[in-house]
PDB file of C-alpha atoms in Angstrom:
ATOM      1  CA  UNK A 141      24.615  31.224 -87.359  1.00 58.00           C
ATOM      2  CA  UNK A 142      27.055  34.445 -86.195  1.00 65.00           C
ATOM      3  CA  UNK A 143      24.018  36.682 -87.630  1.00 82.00           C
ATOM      4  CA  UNK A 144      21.234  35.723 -85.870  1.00 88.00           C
ATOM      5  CA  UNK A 145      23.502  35.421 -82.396  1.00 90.00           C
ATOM      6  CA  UNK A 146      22.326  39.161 -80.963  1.00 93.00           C
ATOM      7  CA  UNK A 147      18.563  38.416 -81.787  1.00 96.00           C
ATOM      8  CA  UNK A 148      18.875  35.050 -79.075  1.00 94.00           C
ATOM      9  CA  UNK A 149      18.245  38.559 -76.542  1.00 95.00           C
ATOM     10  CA  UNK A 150      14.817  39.015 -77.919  1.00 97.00           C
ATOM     11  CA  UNK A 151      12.249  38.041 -75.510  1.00 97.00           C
ATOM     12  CA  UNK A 152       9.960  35.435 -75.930  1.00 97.00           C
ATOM     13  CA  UNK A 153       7.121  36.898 -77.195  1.00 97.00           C
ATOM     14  CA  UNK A 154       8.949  38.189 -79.961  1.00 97.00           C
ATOM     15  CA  UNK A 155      10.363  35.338 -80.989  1.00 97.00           C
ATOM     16  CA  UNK A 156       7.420  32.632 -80.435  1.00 97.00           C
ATOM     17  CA  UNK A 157       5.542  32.127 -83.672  1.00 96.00           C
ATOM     18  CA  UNK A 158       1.935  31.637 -82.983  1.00 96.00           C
ATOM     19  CA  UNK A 159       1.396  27.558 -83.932  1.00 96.00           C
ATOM     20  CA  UNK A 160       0.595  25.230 -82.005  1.00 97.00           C
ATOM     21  CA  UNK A 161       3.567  23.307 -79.694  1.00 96.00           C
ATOM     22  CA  UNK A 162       4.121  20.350 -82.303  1.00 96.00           C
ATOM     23  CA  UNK A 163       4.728  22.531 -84.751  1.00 94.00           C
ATOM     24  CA  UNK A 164       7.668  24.637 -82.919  1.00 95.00           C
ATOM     25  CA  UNK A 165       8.961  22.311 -81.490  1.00 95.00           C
ATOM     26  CA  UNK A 166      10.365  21.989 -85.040  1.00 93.00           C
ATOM     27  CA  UNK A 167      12.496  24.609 -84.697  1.00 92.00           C
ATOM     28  CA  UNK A 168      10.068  27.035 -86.188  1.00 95.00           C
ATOM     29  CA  UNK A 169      10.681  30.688 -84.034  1.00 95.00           C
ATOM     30  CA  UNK A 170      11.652  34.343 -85.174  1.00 95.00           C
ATOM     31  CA  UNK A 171      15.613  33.741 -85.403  1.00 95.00           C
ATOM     32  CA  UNK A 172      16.043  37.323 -87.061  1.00 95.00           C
ATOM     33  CA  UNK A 173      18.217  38.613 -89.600  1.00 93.00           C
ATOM     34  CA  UNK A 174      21.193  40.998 -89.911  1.00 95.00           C
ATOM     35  CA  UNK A 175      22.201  40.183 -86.271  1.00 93.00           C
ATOM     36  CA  UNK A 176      26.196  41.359 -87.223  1.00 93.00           C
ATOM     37  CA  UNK A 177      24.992  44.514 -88.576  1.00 94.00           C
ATOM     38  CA  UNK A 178      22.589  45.602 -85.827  1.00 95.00           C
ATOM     39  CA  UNK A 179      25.240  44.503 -83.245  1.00 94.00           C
ATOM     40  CA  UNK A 180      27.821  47.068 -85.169  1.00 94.00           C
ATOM     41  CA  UNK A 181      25.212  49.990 -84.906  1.00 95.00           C
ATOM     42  CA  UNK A 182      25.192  49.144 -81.347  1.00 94.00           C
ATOM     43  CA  UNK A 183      28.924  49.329 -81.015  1.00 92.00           C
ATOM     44  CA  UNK A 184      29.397  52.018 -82.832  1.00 93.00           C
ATOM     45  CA  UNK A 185      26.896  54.055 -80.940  1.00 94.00           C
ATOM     46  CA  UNK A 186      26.763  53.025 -77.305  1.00 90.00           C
ATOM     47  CA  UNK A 187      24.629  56.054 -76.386  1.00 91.00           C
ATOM     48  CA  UNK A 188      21.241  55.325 -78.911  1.00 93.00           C
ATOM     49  CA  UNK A 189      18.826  54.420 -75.961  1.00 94.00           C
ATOM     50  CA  UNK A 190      15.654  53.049 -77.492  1.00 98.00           C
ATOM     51  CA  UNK A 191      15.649  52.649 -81.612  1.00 98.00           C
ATOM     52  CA  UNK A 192      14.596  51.202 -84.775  1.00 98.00           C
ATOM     53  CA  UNK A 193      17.503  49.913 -86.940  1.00 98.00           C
ATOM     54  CA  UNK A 194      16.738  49.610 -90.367  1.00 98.00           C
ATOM     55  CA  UNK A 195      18.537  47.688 -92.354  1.00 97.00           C
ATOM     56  CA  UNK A 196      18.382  47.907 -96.068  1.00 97.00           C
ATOM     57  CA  UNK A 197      20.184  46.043 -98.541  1.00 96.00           C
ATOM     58  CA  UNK A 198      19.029  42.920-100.609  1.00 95.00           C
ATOM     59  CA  UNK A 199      17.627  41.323 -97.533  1.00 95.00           C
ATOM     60  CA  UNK A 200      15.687  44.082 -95.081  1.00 97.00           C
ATOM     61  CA  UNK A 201      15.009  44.360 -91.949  1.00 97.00           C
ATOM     62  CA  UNK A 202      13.700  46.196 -89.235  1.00 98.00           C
ATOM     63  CA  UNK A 203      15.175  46.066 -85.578  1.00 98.00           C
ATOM     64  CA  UNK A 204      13.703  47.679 -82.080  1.00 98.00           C
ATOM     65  CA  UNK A 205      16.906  47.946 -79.533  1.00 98.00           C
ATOM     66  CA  UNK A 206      16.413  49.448 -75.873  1.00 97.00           C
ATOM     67  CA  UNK A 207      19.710  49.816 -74.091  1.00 94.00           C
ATOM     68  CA  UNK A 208      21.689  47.658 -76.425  1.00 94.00           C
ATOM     69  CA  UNK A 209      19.352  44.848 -76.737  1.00 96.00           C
ATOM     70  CA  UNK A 210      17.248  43.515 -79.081  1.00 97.00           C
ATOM     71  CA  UNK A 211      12.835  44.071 -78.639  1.00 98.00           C
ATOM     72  CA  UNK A 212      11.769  42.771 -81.754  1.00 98.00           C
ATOM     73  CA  UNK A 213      12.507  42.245 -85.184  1.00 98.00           C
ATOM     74  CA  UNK A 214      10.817  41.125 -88.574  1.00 97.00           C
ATOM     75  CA  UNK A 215      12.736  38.222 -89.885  1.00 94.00           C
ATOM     76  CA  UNK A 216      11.436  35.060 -88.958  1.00 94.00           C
ATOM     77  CA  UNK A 217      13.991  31.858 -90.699  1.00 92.00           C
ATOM     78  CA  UNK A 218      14.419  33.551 -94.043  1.00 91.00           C
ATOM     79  CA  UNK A 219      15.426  36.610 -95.731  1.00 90.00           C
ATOM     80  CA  UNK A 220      11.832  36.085 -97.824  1.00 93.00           C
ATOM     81  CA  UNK A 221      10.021  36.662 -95.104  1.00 94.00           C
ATOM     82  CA  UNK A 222       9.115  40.318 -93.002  1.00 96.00           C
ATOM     83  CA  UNK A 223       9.768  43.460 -94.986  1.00 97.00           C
ATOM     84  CA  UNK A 224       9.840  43.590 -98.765  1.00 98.00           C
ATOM     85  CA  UNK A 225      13.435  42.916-100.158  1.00 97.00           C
ATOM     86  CA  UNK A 226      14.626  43.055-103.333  1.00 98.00           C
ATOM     87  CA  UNK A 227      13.904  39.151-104.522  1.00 98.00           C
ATOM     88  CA  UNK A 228      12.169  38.146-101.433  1.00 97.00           C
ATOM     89  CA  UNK A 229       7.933  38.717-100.868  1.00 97.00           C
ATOM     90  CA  UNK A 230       7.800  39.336 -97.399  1.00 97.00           C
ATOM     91  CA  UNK A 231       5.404  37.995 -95.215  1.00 97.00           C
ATOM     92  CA  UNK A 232       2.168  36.998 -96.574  1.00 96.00           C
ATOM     93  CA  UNK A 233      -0.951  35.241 -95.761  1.00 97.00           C
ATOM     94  CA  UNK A 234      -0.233  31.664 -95.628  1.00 96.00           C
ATOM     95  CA  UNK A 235      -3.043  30.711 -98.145  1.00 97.00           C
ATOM     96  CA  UNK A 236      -0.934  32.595-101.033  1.00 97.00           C
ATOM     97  CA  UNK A 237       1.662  30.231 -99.758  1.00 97.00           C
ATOM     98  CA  UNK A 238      -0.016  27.562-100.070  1.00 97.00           C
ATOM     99  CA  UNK A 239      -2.423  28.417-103.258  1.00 97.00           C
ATOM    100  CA  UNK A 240       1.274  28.844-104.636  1.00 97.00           C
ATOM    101  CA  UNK A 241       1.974  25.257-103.738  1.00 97.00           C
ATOM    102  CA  UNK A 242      -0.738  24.106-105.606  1.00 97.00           C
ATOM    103  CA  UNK A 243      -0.175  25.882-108.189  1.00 96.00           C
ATOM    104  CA  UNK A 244       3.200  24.759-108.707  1.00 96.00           C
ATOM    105  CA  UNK A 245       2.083  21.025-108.914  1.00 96.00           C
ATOM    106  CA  UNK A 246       3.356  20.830-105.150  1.00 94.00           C
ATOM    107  CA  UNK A 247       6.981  21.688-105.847  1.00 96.00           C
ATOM    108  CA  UNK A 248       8.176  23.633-102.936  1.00 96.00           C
ATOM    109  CA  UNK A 249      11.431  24.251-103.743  1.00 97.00           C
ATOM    110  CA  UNK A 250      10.033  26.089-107.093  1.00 97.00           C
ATOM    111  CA  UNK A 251       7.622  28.049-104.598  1.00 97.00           C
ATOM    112  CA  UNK A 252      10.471  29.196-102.538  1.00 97.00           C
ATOM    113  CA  UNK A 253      12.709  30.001-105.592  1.00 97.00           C
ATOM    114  CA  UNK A 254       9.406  32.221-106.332  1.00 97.00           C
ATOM    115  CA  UNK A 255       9.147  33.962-102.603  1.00 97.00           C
ATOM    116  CA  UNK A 256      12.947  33.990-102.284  1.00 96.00           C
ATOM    117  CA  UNK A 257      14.398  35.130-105.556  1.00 96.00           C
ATOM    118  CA  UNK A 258      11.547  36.354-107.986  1.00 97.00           C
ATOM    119  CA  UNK A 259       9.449  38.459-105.938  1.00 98.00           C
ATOM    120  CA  UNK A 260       9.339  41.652-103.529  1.00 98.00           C
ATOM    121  CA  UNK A 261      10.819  44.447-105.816  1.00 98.00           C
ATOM    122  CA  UNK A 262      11.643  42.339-108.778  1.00 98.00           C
ATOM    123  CA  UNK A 263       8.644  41.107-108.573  1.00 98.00           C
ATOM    124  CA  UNK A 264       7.030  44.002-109.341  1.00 98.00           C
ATOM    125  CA  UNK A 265       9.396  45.690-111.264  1.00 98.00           C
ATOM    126  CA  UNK A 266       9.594  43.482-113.653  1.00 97.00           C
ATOM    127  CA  UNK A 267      12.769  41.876-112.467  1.00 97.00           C
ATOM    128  CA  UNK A 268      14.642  45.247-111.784  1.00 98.00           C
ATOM    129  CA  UNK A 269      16.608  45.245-108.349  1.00 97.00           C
ATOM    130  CA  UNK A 270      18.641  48.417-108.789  1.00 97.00           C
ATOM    131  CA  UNK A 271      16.754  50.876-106.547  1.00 97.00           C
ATOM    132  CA  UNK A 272      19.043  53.758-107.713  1.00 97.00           C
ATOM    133  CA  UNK A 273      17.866  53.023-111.291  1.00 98.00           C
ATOM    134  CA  UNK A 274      14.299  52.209-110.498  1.00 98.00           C
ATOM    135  CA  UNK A 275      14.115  55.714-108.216  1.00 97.00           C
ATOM    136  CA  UNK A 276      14.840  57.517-111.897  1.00 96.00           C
ATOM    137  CA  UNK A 277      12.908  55.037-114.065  1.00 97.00           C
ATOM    138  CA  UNK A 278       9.880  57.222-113.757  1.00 92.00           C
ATOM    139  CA  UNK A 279       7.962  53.829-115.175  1.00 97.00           C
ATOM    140  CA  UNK A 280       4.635  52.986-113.468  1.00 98.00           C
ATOM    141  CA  UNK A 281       5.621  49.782-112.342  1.00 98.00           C
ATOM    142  CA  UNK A 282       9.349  50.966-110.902  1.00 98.00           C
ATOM    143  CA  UNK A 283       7.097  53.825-109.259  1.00 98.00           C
ATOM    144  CA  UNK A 284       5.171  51.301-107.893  1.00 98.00           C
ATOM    145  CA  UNK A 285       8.324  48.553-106.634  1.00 98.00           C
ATOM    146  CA  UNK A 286       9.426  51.473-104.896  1.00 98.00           C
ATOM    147  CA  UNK A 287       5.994  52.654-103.333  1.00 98.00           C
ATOM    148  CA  UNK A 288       5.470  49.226-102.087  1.00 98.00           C
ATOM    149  CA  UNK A 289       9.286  48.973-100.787  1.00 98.00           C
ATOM    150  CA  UNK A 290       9.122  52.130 -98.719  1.00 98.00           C
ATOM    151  CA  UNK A 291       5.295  51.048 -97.305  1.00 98.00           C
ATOM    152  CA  UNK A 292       6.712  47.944 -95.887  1.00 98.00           C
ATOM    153  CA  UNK A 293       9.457  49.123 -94.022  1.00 98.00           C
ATOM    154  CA  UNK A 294       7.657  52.304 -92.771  1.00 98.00           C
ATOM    155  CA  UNK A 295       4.968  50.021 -91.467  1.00 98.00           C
ATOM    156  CA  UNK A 296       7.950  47.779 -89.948  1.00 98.00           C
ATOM    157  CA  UNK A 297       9.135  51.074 -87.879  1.00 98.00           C
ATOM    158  CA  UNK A 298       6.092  51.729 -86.605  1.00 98.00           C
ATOM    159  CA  UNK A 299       5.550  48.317 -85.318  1.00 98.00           C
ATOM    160  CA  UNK A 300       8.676  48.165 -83.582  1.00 98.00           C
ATOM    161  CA  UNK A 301       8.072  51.693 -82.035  1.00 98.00           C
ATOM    162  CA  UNK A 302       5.627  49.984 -80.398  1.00 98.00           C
ATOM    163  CA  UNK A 303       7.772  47.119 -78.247  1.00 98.00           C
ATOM    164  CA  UNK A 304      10.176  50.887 -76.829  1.00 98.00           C
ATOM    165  CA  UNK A 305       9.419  52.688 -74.155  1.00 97.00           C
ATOM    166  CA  UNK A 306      10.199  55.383 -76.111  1.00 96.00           C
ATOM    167  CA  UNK A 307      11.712  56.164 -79.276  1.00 97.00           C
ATOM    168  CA  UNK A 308      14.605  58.183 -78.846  1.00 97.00           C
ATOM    169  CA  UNK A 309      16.265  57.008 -82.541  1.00 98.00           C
ATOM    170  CA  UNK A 310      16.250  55.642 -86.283  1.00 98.00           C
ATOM    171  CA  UNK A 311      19.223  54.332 -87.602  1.00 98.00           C
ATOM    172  CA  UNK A 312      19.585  53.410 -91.194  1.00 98.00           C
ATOM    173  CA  UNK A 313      21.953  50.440 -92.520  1.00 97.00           C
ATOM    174  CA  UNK A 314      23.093  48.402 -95.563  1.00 95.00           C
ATOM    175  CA  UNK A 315      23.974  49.368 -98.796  1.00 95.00           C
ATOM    176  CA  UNK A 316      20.764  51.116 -99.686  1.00 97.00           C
ATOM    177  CA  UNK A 317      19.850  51.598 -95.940  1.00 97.00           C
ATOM    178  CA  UNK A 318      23.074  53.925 -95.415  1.00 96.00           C
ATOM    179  CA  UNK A 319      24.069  54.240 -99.340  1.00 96.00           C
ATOM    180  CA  UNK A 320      20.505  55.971-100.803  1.00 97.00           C
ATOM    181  CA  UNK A 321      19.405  59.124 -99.488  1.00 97.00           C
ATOM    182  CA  UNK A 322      16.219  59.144-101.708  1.00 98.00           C
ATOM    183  CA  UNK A 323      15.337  55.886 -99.779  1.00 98.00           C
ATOM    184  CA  UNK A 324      15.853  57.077 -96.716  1.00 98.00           C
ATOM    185  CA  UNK A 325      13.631  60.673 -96.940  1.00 98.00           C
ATOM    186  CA  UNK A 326      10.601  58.577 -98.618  1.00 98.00           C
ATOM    187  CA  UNK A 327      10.411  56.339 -95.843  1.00 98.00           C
ATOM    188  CA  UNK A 328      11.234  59.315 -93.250  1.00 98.00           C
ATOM    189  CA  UNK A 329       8.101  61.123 -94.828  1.00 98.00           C
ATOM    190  CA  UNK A 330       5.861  58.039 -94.292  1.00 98.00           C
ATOM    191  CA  UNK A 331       6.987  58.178 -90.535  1.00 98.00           C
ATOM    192  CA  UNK A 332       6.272  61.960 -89.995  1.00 98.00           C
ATOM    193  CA  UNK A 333       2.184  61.085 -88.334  1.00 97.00           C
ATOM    194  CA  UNK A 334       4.643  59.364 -85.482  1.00 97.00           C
ATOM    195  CA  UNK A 335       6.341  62.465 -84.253  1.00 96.00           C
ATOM    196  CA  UNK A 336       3.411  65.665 -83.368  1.00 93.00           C
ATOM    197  CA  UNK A 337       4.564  68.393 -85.162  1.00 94.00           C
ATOM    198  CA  UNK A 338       7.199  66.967 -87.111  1.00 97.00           C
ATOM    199  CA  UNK A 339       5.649  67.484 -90.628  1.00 95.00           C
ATOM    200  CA  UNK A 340       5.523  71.034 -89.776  1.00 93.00           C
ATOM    201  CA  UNK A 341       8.894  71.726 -89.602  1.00 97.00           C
ATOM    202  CA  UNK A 342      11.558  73.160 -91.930  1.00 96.00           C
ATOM    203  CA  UNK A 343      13.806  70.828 -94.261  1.00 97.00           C
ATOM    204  CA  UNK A 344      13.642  67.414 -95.602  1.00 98.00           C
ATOM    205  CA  UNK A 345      11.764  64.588 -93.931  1.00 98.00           C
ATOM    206  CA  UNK A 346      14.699  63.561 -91.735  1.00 98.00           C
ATOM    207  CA  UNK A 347      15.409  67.089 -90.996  1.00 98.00           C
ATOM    208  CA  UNK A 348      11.582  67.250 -89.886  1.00 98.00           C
ATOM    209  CA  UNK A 349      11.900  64.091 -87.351  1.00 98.00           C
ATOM    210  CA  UNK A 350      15.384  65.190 -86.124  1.00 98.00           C
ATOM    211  CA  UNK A 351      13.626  68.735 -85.569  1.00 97.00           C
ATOM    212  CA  UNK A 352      11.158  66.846 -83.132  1.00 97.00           C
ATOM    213  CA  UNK A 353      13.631  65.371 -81.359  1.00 97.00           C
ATOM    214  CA  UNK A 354      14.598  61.974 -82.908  1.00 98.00           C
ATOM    215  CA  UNK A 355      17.683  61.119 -83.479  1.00 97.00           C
ATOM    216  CA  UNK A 356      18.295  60.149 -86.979  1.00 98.00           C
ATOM    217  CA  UNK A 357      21.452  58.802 -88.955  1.00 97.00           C
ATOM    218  CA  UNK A 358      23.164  56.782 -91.531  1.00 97.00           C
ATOM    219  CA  UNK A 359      25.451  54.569 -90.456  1.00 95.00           C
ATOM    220  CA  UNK A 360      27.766  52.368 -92.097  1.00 92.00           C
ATOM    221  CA  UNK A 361      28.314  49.127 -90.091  1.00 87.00           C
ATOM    222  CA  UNK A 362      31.703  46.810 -90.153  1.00 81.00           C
ATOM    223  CA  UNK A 363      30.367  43.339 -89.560  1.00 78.00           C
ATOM    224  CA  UNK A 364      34.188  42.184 -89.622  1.00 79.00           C
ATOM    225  CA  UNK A 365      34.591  44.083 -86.662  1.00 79.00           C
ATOM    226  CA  UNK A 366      31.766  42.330 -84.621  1.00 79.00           C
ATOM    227  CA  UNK A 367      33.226  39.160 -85.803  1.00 77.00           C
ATOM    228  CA  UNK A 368      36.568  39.758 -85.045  1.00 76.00           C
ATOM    229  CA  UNK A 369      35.302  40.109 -81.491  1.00 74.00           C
ATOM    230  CA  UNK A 370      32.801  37.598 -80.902  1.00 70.00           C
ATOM    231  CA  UNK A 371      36.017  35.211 -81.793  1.00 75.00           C
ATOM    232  CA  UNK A 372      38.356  36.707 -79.705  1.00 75.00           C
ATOM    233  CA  UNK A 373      36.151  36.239 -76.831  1.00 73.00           C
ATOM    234  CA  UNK A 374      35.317  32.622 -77.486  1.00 72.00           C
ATOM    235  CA  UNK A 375      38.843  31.591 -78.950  1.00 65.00           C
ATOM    236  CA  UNK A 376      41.934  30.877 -76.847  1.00 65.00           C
ATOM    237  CA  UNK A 377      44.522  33.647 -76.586  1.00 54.00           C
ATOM    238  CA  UNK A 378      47.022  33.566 -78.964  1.00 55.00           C
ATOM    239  CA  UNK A 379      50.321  31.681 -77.718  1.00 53.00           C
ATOM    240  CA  UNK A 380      53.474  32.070 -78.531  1.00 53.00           C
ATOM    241  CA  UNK A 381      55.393  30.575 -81.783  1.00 51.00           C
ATOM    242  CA  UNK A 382      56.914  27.019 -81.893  1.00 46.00           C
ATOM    243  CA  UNK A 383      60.383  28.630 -81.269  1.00 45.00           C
ATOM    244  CA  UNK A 384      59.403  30.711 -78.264  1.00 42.00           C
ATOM    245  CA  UNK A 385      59.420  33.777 -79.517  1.00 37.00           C
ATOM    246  CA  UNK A 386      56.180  35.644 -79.361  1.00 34.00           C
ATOM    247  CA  UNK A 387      54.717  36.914 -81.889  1.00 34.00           C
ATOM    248  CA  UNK A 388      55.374  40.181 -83.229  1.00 34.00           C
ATOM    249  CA  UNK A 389      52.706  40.229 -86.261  1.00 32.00           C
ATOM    250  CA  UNK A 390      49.232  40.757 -85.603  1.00 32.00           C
ATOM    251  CA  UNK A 391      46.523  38.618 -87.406  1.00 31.00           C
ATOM    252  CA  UNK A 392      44.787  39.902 -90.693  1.00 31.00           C
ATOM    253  CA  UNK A 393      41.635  39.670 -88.867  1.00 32.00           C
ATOM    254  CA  UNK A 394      43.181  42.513 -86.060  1.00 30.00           C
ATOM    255  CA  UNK A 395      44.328  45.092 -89.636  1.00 33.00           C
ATOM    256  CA  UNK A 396      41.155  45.248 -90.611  1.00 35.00           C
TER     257      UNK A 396
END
């Protein structure tokens, strides 16, 4: 799959799962998630050294790059699993898993309609997945979706600070990653203990890291883009038209 293609650079500790050989030999390894979008952060900014990428949308996830490579990254073979997204649980222990299973009579594809579509935010919100809408609720359980959200990805940075040799930047994605402000300064404010002396400076959460001398942004990425030239290096050149005459129109794929 084009998205997981920039994670096949993780090394292999971060991408063994710990079971016994049997069991991966199944296929069973961290394959990551939102490959096209960290790729476009890395693009877009060929200077960000060592960095957590976080990606927030209806799938999350949370990406360590050093020098334009992947170090590690939460998403295992779903979107359900890692961080908290909007529908999907995260990881858990696997006895909820399987209590689940038995719960359900066996059925696993009810269990992962459950994990997948019917838990992580909605699951405590009471089925509510707009963040900008739960952020004003004011409604103890949309406090609560939220609280949880912003936990799980704050705990995902600091993790993945942990595979740099440093941690020279924080880069936020997706819609909500890049789209939501609000999002972005709660879970800045849970990652102020990582920086000495950050909480004591002026301005916002962000404002407070960027003071101690992380680099911090919003980016918006163009997965198209990334696309566009993973197939152009792959693909054959383009030839000339059955009458001879090259052509002098450039594909859709090269307008946008």
């Amino acid at each position: 799959m084009p998205d997981t293609v920039f994670h096949t650079a993780l090394p292999t500790a971060a991408t063994l799962l710990p079971l016994p050989p049997d069991a991966r030999a199944q296929g069973l390894r961290r394959w990551g998630l939102h490959g096209l979008a960290v790729q476009s952060v890395v693009d877009l900014l060929p200077g960000l050294g060592d960095a957590v990428v976080v990606h927030l949308g209806h799938a999350c996830s949370v990406t360590a790059v050093s020098g334009g490579m992947p170090r590690a990254t939460t998403a295992a073979v779903s979107p359900a699993g890692g961080v908290v997204s909007l529908t999907g649980s995260g990881d858990l222990d696997p006895e909820v898993v399987l209590r689940l299973v038995e719960v359900h009579g066996g059925s696993v594809a009810e269990v992962r309609q459950l994990l997948q579509r019917r838990s992580g935010v909605a699951g405590i919100s009471g089925g509510r997945t707009d963040v900008a809408a739960l952020l004003s609720a004011g409604d103890a359980a949309a406090d609560l979706a939220v609280q949880v959200l912003v936990r799980s990805v704050a705990m995902a940075v600091a993790a993945a600070v942990t595979t740099l040799d440093r941690w020279e930047g924080l880069v936020f994605t997706g819609g909500l990653g890049a789209g939501s402000p609000e999002l972005r300064e709660r879970v800045c404010a849970r990652l102020l203990p990582l920086r000495p002396g950050a909480a004591g400076l002026p301005g916002p959460p962000s404002e407070q890291l960027a003071g101690s001398g992380l680099e911090v942004l919003a980016v918006p990425v163009d997965e198209e883009a990334v696309l566009d030239r993973l197939a152009r290096a792959v693909g054959p050149a383009p030839g000339p038209r059955s009458g001879g005459r090259p052509s002098d129109r450039r594909s859709p794929a090269a307008d946008r």
